[in-house]
Amino acid sequence: MRRVVPLRPARGFTLLELLVVVAIVAVLGSVGLDRFWHLQEQAERAAMEQSLLGLKFALRIQMAAASAAQDPARLRRVADGNPFDWLEERPANYAGEVSPAVPEVPPGSWMFDRGHAEVLYRARRHASLEGADGAVLRFQLRPLDAAGRPVAQGAGFASMVLAPQGAYRWFERSF
């Protein structure tokens, strides 16, 4: 005959087991969250670089068209223009033209300072960004002579470049 063993009611986790599981989940969650924010910042940098390349490409097209037309007035209009006007479609995060003092625009926004002929980008996530004043990266339209050397503002020039104002490092990438 079979012997009947009385069943013990299920008691669940002990307090110690519960604390161990909670500690493991907390450690994994914090490591995962830190990595997530790191990847978010890398994605922002990549998107910023892509938009900057689009602006540089649009500038080259404008300069080539002005040079082909051999029209100094058109060249001057390019130099005085807003590079975002040359894009087929402005970035969704373009905040518009600003005064010399950068206003409170949302982080992750592009803007243009006509007074200084600067393209500005205010970073949203900037833990790894070095050299930016208040997480704002500045790029200036600089005139160049026919040999590609910088010339003084107002002097005759043959082309232009969108160059960083200062040295920036964002995840080991320099601008």
Coordinates of C-alpha atoms in Angstrom, one line a residue:
M1 CA 0.0 0.0 0.0
R2 CA 1.1 3.5 -0.7
R3 CA 2.1 5.8 1.9
V4 CA 0.4 9.2 1.8
V5 CA 2.8 12.1 2.4
P6 CA 1.0 15.2 3.6
L7 CA 1.7 18.2 1.3
R8 CA 3.1 21.4 2.7
P9 CA 1.4 24.5 1.6
A10 CA 3.4 26.6 -0.9
R11 CA 5.2 29.4 1.0
G12 CA 6.7 31.4 -2.0
F13 CA 10.0 33.3 -1.8
T14 CA 11.7 33.8 1.4
L15 CA 12.6 37.4 2.3
L16 CA 16.3 36.7 1.5
E17 CA 15.5 35.3 -1.9
L18 CA 13.3 38.2 -2.7
L19 CA 16.0 40.7 -1.7
V20 CA 18.6 38.9 -3.9
V21 CA 16.3 39.0 -6.9
V22 CA 15.5 42.7 -6.4
A23 CA 19.2 43.5 -6.1
I24 CA 20.0 41.6 -9.3
V25 CA 17.2 43.3 -11.2
A26 CA 18.3 46.7 -9.9
V27 CA 21.9 46.2 -10.9
L28 CA 21.0 44.9 -14.4
G29 CA 18.5 47.8 -14.8
S30 CA 21.0 50.5 -13.9
V31 CA 23.6 49.1 -16.2
G32 CA 21.1 48.7 -19.0
L33 CA 19.7 52.2 -18.5
D34 CA 23.2 53.7 -18.5
R35 CA 24.0 51.9 -21.7
F36 CA 20.7 53.1 -23.2
W37 CA 21.5 56.8 -22.4
H38 CA 25.0 56.3 -23.9
L39 CA 23.4 54.9 -27.1
Q40 CA 20.9 57.7 -27.2
E41 CA 23.8 60.3 -27.1
Q42 CA 25.7 58.4 -29.8
A43 CA 22.5 58.5 -32.0
E44 CA 22.1 62.2 -31.4
R45 CA 25.7 62.8 -32.4
A46 CA 25.2 60.8 -35.6
A47 CA 22.0 62.7 -36.5
M48 CA 23.8 66.0 -35.8
E49 CA 26.7 65.0 -38.1
Q50 CA 24.3 63.9 -40.8
S51 CA 22.5 67.3 -40.7
L52 CA 25.8 69.1 -40.7
L53 CA 26.9 67.1 -43.8
G54 CA 23.7 68.1 -45.5
L55 CA 24.4 71.8 -44.8
K56 CA 28.0 71.5 -46.1
F57 CA 26.8 69.8 -49.3
A58 CA 24.1 72.5 -49.8
L59 CA 26.8 75.1 -49.4
R60 CA 29.0 73.4 -52.0
I61 CA 26.1 73.4 -54.4
Q62 CA 25.4 77.0 -53.9
M63 CA 29.1 78.0 -54.2
A64 CA 29.4 75.9 -57.4
A65 CA 26.3 77.5 -58.9
A66 CA 27.6 81.0 -58.1
S67 CA 31.0 80.3 -59.5
A68 CA 29.6 78.8 -62.7
A69 CA 27.5 81.9 -63.2
Q70 CA 30.6 84.0 -62.5
D71 CA 28.4 86.3 -60.5
P72 CA 30.1 88.0 -57.5
A73 CA 26.7 89.4 -56.3
R74 CA 25.3 85.9 -56.1
L75 CA 28.5 84.7 -54.3
R76 CA 27.9 87.5 -51.7
R77 CA 24.2 86.5 -51.3
V78 CA 25.4 83.0 -50.5
A79 CA 27.9 84.3 -48.0
D80 CA 25.1 86.4 -46.3
G81 CA 22.5 83.6 -46.5
N82 CA 21.1 81.2 -44.1
P83 CA 22.4 77.7 -45.0
F84 CA 19.1 76.1 -43.9
D85 CA 17.3 78.0 -46.7
W86 CA 19.4 76.0 -49.2
L87 CA 18.1 72.7 -48.0
E88 CA 15.2 71.1 -49.9
E89 CA 13.7 70.4 -46.5
R90 CA 14.7 71.9 -43.2
P91 CA 15.4 69.5 -40.3
A92 CA 12.4 69.0 -38.0
N93 CA 14.5 70.3 -35.1
Y94 CA 15.3 73.6 -36.8
A95 CA 14.4 76.4 -34.4
G96 CA 14.9 79.3 -36.8
E97 CA 17.1 82.4 -36.8
V98 CA 18.2 83.7 -33.4
S99 CA 19.9 86.8 -32.1
P100 CA 23.6 86.7 -31.1
A101 CA 22.6 85.6 -27.6
V102 CA 21.4 82.1 -27.9
P103 CA 17.8 82.1 -26.5
E104 CA 16.2 79.3 -24.6
V105 CA 15.5 76.9 -27.5
P106 CA 14.8 73.2 -26.8
P107 CA 17.8 70.9 -26.5
G108 CA 18.5 69.0 -29.7
S109 CA 17.7 72.1 -31.9
W110 CA 19.5 73.7 -34.9
M111 CA 19.5 77.5 -35.3
F112 CA 21.2 80.2 -37.4
D113 CA 22.7 83.4 -36.0
R114 CA 22.7 85.8 -38.9
G115 CA 24.7 88.4 -37.0
H116 CA 27.7 86.1 -36.7
A117 CA 26.9 83.9 -39.7
E118 CA 26.9 80.9 -37.4
V119 CA 25.1 77.6 -37.5
L120 CA 24.4 76.5 -33.9
Y121 CA 23.3 73.2 -32.5
R122 CA 22.2 72.8 -28.9
A123 CA 22.9 69.2 -27.8
R124 CA 20.2 67.3 -25.9
R125 CA 22.5 64.7 -24.4
H126 CA 26.0 66.0 -23.9
A127 CA 27.7 63.9 -21.2
S128 CA 30.5 63.0 -23.6
L129 CA 30.7 66.4 -25.4
E130 CA 33.9 68.4 -24.7
G131 CA 34.6 72.0 -25.7
A132 CA 31.1 73.2 -26.3
D133 CA 30.0 76.3 -24.5
G134 CA 26.8 75.3 -22.7
A135 CA 26.3 72.2 -24.9
V136 CA 26.1 74.5 -28.0
L137 CA 28.2 73.6 -31.0
R138 CA 29.0 76.6 -33.3
F139 CA 29.9 76.4 -37.0
Q140 CA 30.7 79.5 -39.0
L141 CA 30.6 80.3 -42.7
R142 CA 34.2 81.2 -43.5
P143 CA 35.2 82.7 -46.8
L144 CA 38.2 81.2 -48.6
D145 CA 40.4 82.5 -51.5
A146 CA 41.0 80.6 -54.7
A147 CA 43.8 78.6 -53.0
G148 CA 41.5 77.5 -50.2
R149 CA 43.0 79.8 -47.6
P150 CA 40.9 81.8 -45.1
V151 CA 40.3 85.5 -46.0
A152 CA 39.1 88.4 -43.9
Q153 CA 35.4 89.0 -43.7
G154 CA 34.4 91.6 -46.4
A155 CA 37.4 90.8 -48.6
G156 CA 37.1 89.1 -52.0
F157 CA 36.7 85.4 -51.8
A158 CA 36.3 82.5 -54.1
S159 CA 34.4 80.0 -51.9
M160 CA 33.2 79.3 -48.4
V161 CA 33.3 76.5 -45.9
L162 CA 31.2 75.7 -42.8
A163 CA 33.9 75.3 -40.1
P164 CA 33.6 74.6 -36.4
Q165 CA 34.2 77.6 -34.0
G166 CA 36.6 75.9 -31.6
A167 CA 37.6 72.3 -31.0
Y168 CA 34.9 69.9 -30.1
R169 CA 35.1 66.2 -29.1
W170 CA 32.1 64.1 -28.9
F171 CA 32.7 60.3 -28.3
E172 CA 36.3 60.6 -29.5
R173 CA 35.2 62.3 -32.8
S174 CA 36.7 65.8 -33.3
F175 CA 35.1 68.6 -35.2

